[in-house]
Short mmCIF file of C-alpha atoms and ligand atoms in Angstrom, two decimals:
data_model
loop_
_atom_site.label_atom_id
_atom_site.label_comp_id
_atom_site.label_asym_id
_atom_site.label_seq_id
_atom_site.Cartn_x
_atom_site.Cartn_y
_atom_site.Cartn_z
CA MET X 1 -11.74 -28.22 1.66
CA GLY X 2 -9.72 -25.55 -0.14
CA LYS X 3 -11.04 -22.10 -0.94
CA PRO X 4 -13.41 -21.98 -3.93
CA LEU X 5 -11.62 -20.70 -7.02
CA ILE X 6 -12.86 -17.27 -8.00
CA SER X 7 -11.87 -16.06 -11.45
CA PHE X 8 -10.49 -12.57 -11.99
CA ALA X 9 -13.54 -11.81 -14.16
CA GLN X 10 -15.73 -12.53 -11.08
CA ILE X 11 -13.52 -10.34 -8.86
CA ALA X 12 -13.86 -7.56 -11.45
CA GLU X 13 -17.66 -7.74 -11.18
CA HIS X 14 -17.52 -6.88 -7.48
CA ASP X 15 -14.40 -4.74 -7.19
CA PRO X 16 -14.52 -1.44 -9.10
CA PHE X 17 -10.75 -1.01 -8.62
CA PHE X 18 -10.01 -4.17 -10.61
CA LEU X 19 -10.63 -4.33 -14.36
CA ASP X 20 -10.64 -7.39 -16.57
CA VAL X 21 -11.70 -5.54 -19.71
CA ASP X 22 -11.55 -5.90 -23.46
CA GLU X 23 -12.45 -2.32 -24.29
CA ARG X 24 -11.27 1.11 -23.17
CA PRO X 25 -12.67 2.22 -19.81
CA ASP X 26 -13.67 5.87 -19.67
CA TRP X 27 -10.79 6.74 -17.34
CA PRO X 28 -11.92 10.27 -16.29
CA THR X 29 -15.38 8.91 -15.35
CA LEU X 30 -13.85 5.95 -13.56
CA PHE X 31 -11.51 8.11 -11.48
CA GLY X 32 -14.04 10.95 -11.16
CA ASN X 33 -11.52 13.52 -12.44
CA SER X 34 -9.18 14.30 -15.33
CA ASN X 35 -5.90 14.11 -13.44
CA PRO X 36 -2.81 12.91 -15.36
CA LEU X 37 -2.87 9.17 -16.14
CA LYS X 38 0.27 7.25 -15.20
CA LEU X 39 0.68 3.61 -16.20
CA GLU X 40 2.96 0.99 -14.70
CA ILE X 41 3.46 -2.06 -16.91
CA GLY X 42 4.33 -5.23 -14.96
CA PHE X 43 3.96 -3.97 -11.38
CA GLY X 44 4.88 -7.35 -9.86
CA MET X 45 4.19 -7.18 -6.11
CA GLY X 46 3.05 -3.57 -6.52
CA ASN X 47 5.40 -1.72 -4.14
CA PHE X 48 6.33 0.99 -6.67
CA LEU X 49 2.73 1.60 -7.80
CA ILE X 50 1.36 1.78 -4.25
CA GLU X 51 4.05 4.23 -3.16
CA MET X 52 3.53 6.40 -6.23
CA ALA X 53 -0.25 6.53 -5.74
CA ALA X 54 0.19 7.43 -2.07
CA LYS X 55 2.72 10.19 -2.73
CA GLU X 56 0.93 11.71 -5.75
CA PRO X 57 -2.78 12.04 -4.95
CA GLY X 58 -3.08 14.51 -7.86
CA SER X 59 -2.32 11.79 -10.43
CA ASN X 60 -4.24 8.67 -11.42
CA PHE X 61 -2.30 5.41 -11.52
CA ILE X 62 -3.07 2.32 -13.57
CA GLY X 63 -1.14 -0.92 -13.17
CA ILE X 64 -1.29 -3.84 -15.56
CA ASP X 65 0.03 -7.34 -14.93
CA PHE X 66 -1.05 -10.98 -15.14
CA TYR X 67 0.88 -12.19 -12.07
CA HIS X 68 -1.89 -13.60 -9.86
CA LYS X 69 -0.06 -13.46 -6.53
CA GLY X 70 0.96 -9.84 -7.12
CA ILE X 71 -2.58 -8.86 -8.15
CA ARG X 72 -4.11 -10.35 -5.01
CA LYS X 73 -1.51 -8.60 -2.87
CA ILE X 74 -1.95 -5.18 -4.44
CA MET X 75 -5.77 -5.35 -4.30
CA THR X 76 -5.55 -5.93 -0.54
CA ARG X 77 -3.10 -3.06 -0.11
CA ILE X 78 -5.25 -0.66 -2.15
CA LYS X 79 -8.20 -1.45 0.14
CA ASN X 80 -6.22 -1.24 3.36
CA LEU X 81 -4.64 2.09 2.40
CA GLN X 82 -7.94 3.38 0.95
CA LEU X 83 -6.21 4.66 -2.17
CA GLU X 84 -8.73 6.19 -4.57
CA ASN X 85 -6.34 7.09 -7.39
CA ILE X 86 -5.31 3.61 -8.53
CA ARG X 87 -6.86 0.94 -10.76
CA ILE X 88 -5.54 -2.50 -11.67
CA VAL X 89 -5.98 -4.02 -15.13
CA TYR X 90 -5.58 -7.75 -15.57
CA GLY X 91 -3.75 -8.95 -18.64
CA ASP X 92 -0.91 -8.74 -21.10
CA ILE X 93 -0.13 -5.19 -22.16
CA ARG X 94 0.87 -6.37 -25.64
CA ASN X 95 -2.73 -7.43 -26.30
CA LYS X 96 -4.39 -4.51 -24.53
CA ILE X 97 -2.39 -1.36 -25.20
CA SER X 98 -4.09 -0.69 -28.54
CA TYR X 99 -7.54 -0.25 -26.95
CA LEU X 100 -6.94 0.63 -23.29
CA PHE X 101 -5.97 4.24 -23.97
CA GLN X 102 -6.77 6.89 -26.51
CA GLU X 103 -3.96 8.49 -28.48
CA GLY X 104 -2.07 10.95 -26.30
CA GLU X 105 -4.06 9.97 -23.19
CA LEU X 106 -1.13 8.88 -21.02
CA ASP X 107 1.10 11.23 -19.06
CA THR X 108 3.76 8.73 -17.97
CA VAL X 109 4.65 5.07 -18.47
CA TYR X 110 6.86 3.17 -16.02
CA ILE X 111 8.42 -0.17 -16.93
CA ASN X 112 10.52 -1.48 -14.07
CA PHE X 113 12.60 -4.58 -14.70
CA PRO X 114 10.66 -6.14 -17.57
CA ASP X 115 11.38 -9.86 -17.86
CA PRO X 116 14.77 -10.02 -19.66
CA TRP X 117 14.29 -13.46 -21.25
CA PRO X 118 18.07 -14.03 -21.40
CA LYS X 119 18.01 -17.32 -23.32
CA LYS X 120 18.54 -16.84 -27.04
CA ARG X 121 15.47 -18.85 -27.99
CA HIS X 122 13.30 -16.70 -25.67
CA ILE X 123 14.50 -13.27 -26.82
CA LYS X 124 11.43 -12.90 -29.04
CA ARG X 125 9.29 -12.79 -25.87
CA ARG X 126 10.80 -9.47 -24.76
CA LEU X 127 8.35 -6.63 -24.34
CA ILE X 128 10.47 -3.76 -25.59
CA LYS X 129 10.46 -3.92 -29.36
CA PRO X 130 10.03 -1.22 -32.02
CA GLU X 131 6.35 -2.08 -32.52
CA PHE X 132 5.64 -1.71 -28.79
CA ILE X 133 7.62 1.56 -28.61
CA ASN X 134 5.46 2.84 -31.46
CA HIS X 135 2.36 2.10 -29.34
CA LEU X 136 3.89 3.95 -26.37
CA ALA X 137 4.66 6.98 -28.55
CA ASN X 138 1.04 6.98 -29.77
CA LYS X 139 -0.48 6.71 -26.30
CA LEU X 140 1.75 9.25 -24.53
CA GLY X 141 0.76 12.88 -24.81
CA PRO X 142 3.21 15.66 -25.75
CA GLU X 143 5.78 16.10 -22.93
CA GLY X 144 4.77 12.67 -21.63
CA LYS X 145 7.49 10.48 -20.15
CA ALA X 146 8.61 6.87 -20.40
CA SER X 147 10.78 5.66 -17.53
CA LEU X 148 12.47 2.25 -17.66
CA ALA X 149 14.90 0.27 -15.55
CA THR X 150 16.66 -3.04 -16.01
CA ASP X 151 19.61 -4.93 -14.59
CA SER X 152 20.18 -6.81 -17.86
CA GLU X 153 23.00 -5.12 -19.78
CA ARG X 154 22.06 -6.76 -23.07
CA TYR X 155 18.41 -5.89 -22.81
CA ALA X 156 19.34 -2.37 -21.70
CA HIS X 157 21.35 -1.80 -24.88
CA GLU X 158 18.53 -3.20 -26.98
CA MET X 159 16.04 -0.84 -25.30
CA LEU X 160 18.42 2.08 -25.82
CA GLU X 161 18.83 1.30 -29.51
CA TYR X 162 15.09 0.94 -30.14
CA PHE X 163 14.02 3.99 -28.14
CA ASN X 164 16.80 6.21 -29.54
CA SER X 165 15.62 5.27 -33.05
CA GLU X 166 12.06 6.49 -32.39
CA MET X 167 11.99 10.13 -33.50
CA ARG X 168 9.09 11.01 -31.19
CA PHE X 169 11.16 10.20 -28.10
CA GLN X 170 14.04 12.26 -26.76
CA ASN X 171 16.56 10.55 -24.50
CA MET X 172 16.83 12.60 -21.28
CA ASP X 173 20.47 11.65 -20.71
CA ASP X 174 22.94 14.31 -21.97
CA ASN X 175 24.85 11.63 -23.91
CA PHE X 176 21.73 9.82 -25.17
CA GLY X 177 22.64 6.85 -22.99
CA PHE X 178 21.66 5.48 -19.59
CA LEU X 179 20.98 7.46 -16.45
CA LYS X 180 22.96 6.32 -13.41
CA GLU X 181 20.19 6.91 -10.95
CA ARG X 182 16.58 7.91 -10.73
CA MET X 183 15.62 10.68 -8.36
CA ASP X 184 12.22 11.22 -6.78
CA LEU X 185 10.86 7.75 -7.58
CA PRO X 186 10.30 4.90 -5.12
CA LYS X 187 12.33 1.73 -5.55
CA SER X 188 10.56 -1.35 -6.90
CA LYS X 189 11.01 -4.75 -5.24
CA TYR X 190 13.42 -5.96 -7.92
CA GLU X 191 15.30 -2.67 -7.80
CA LYS X 192 15.88 -2.98 -4.05
CA ASN X 193 17.05 -6.57 -4.48
CA TYR X 194 19.56 -5.63 -7.20
CA ILE X 195 20.83 -2.62 -5.24
CA ASN X 196 21.33 -4.81 -2.15
CA ALA X 197 23.20 -7.35 -4.30
CA GLY X 198 25.46 -4.58 -5.64
CA GLU X 199 24.26 -5.06 -9.25
CA LYS X 200 24.41 -2.28 -11.80
CA ILE X 201 21.05 -0.89 -12.88
CA PHE X 202 20.47 0.77 -16.23
CA TYR X 203 17.90 3.57 -16.11
CA LEU X 204 16.35 5.09 -19.22
CA GLU X 205 14.13 8.13 -19.42
CA TYR X 206 12.46 9.50 -22.53
CA LEU X 207 10.40 12.57 -23.25
CA ARG X 208 7.57 12.30 -25.78
CA LEU X 209 8.21 15.21 -28.13
CA ALA X 210 5.31 17.38 -29.25
CA PRO X 211 4.62 17.34 -33.00
CA VAL X 212 6.33 20.17 -34.84
CA THR X 213 3.73 22.63 -36.14
CA SER X 214 4.52 24.75 -39.16
CA ALA X 215 4.32 28.56 -38.78
CA THR X 216 2.13 29.00 -41.88
C1 LIG Y 301 10.70 -9.11 -13.36
S1 LIG Y 301 9.13 -8.69 -12.78
C2 LIG Y 301 9.34 -7.02 -12.17
C3 LIG Y 301 8.28 -6.61 -11.19
C4 LIG Y 301 8.33 -5.16 -10.69
N1 LIG Y 301 8.17 -4.23 -11.80
C5 LIG Y 301 9.59 -4.85 -9.95
O1 LIG Y 301 10.44 -4.11 -10.48
O2 LIG Y 301 9.73 -5.30 -8.81
C6 LIG Y 301 8.22 -8.43 -14.28
C7 LIG Y 301 6.72 -8.30 -14.10
O3 LIG Y 301 6.15 -7.95 -15.35
C8 LIG Y 301 4.99 -8.73 -15.59
N2 LIG Y 301 4.84 -8.83 -17.04
C9 LIG Y 301 5.67 -9.44 -17.91
N3 LIG Y 301 5.23 -9.30 -19.17
C10 LIG Y 301 4.08 -8.57 -19.10
C11 LIG Y 301 3.14 -8.13 -20.06
N4 LIG Y 301 3.32 -8.39 -21.35
N5 LIG Y 301 2.05 -7.42 -19.66
C12 LIG Y 301 1.86 -7.18 -18.34
N6 LIG Y 301 2.73 -7.57 -17.36
C13 LIG Y 301 3.82 -8.26 -17.74
C14 LIG Y 301 5.29 -10.06 -14.90
O4 LIG Y 301 4.12 -10.79 -14.61
C15 LIG Y 301 6.03 -9.58 -13.65
O5 LIG Y 301 5.13 -9.30 -12.61
#
């Protein structure tokens, strides 16, 4: 007999580190502190998120994905490493971003190698679109950061165009283009694979500008 199938909703009932929610959790209560909130969208197998949480105990990390194998893997690693500053949300960020966080609540958002959907008829499935960038700008606090990486040249240029058009984000590259490398951040699984294959990676980093206040 195979293992009984346990739904993610059932796992969520027993594992406080896993959330299958349809309303905003009170993040400071959940983490037991008000440390900066850093979100990784589409963590895959979770290598980047785990390394970040281990190296930055003074920040709280949230990962969201719907990839079952990756979720099971990261939940085991969180337990084994006894990481307290990480929570996993099940689901599609496009449906959940509006309620998961309050305006200005996020410190940083990481999006590493979002699915590029290269076929023309699938392009509409891409995550990075003006409407989604608007959500990110709303949820990031002043001086917050969005950090992205992709190997897809086409998608990279699309991301650049959309992000550069959002007035609340400032491109951190001197020429308002791509960064060649990313210092001080662990490499995700896809990133390592592309580096080993000698592929070019396009990195983007944006600063969420604070609203301009008038002197009067
Ligand atoms: C190409 S993989 C990259 C995985 C990992 N970030 C890396 O760099 O190794 C993309 C991941 O994003 C997840 N994903 C795609 N669309 C998503 C969405 N709308 N919301 C949450 N996760 C998403 C997929 O399930 C997959 O795990």
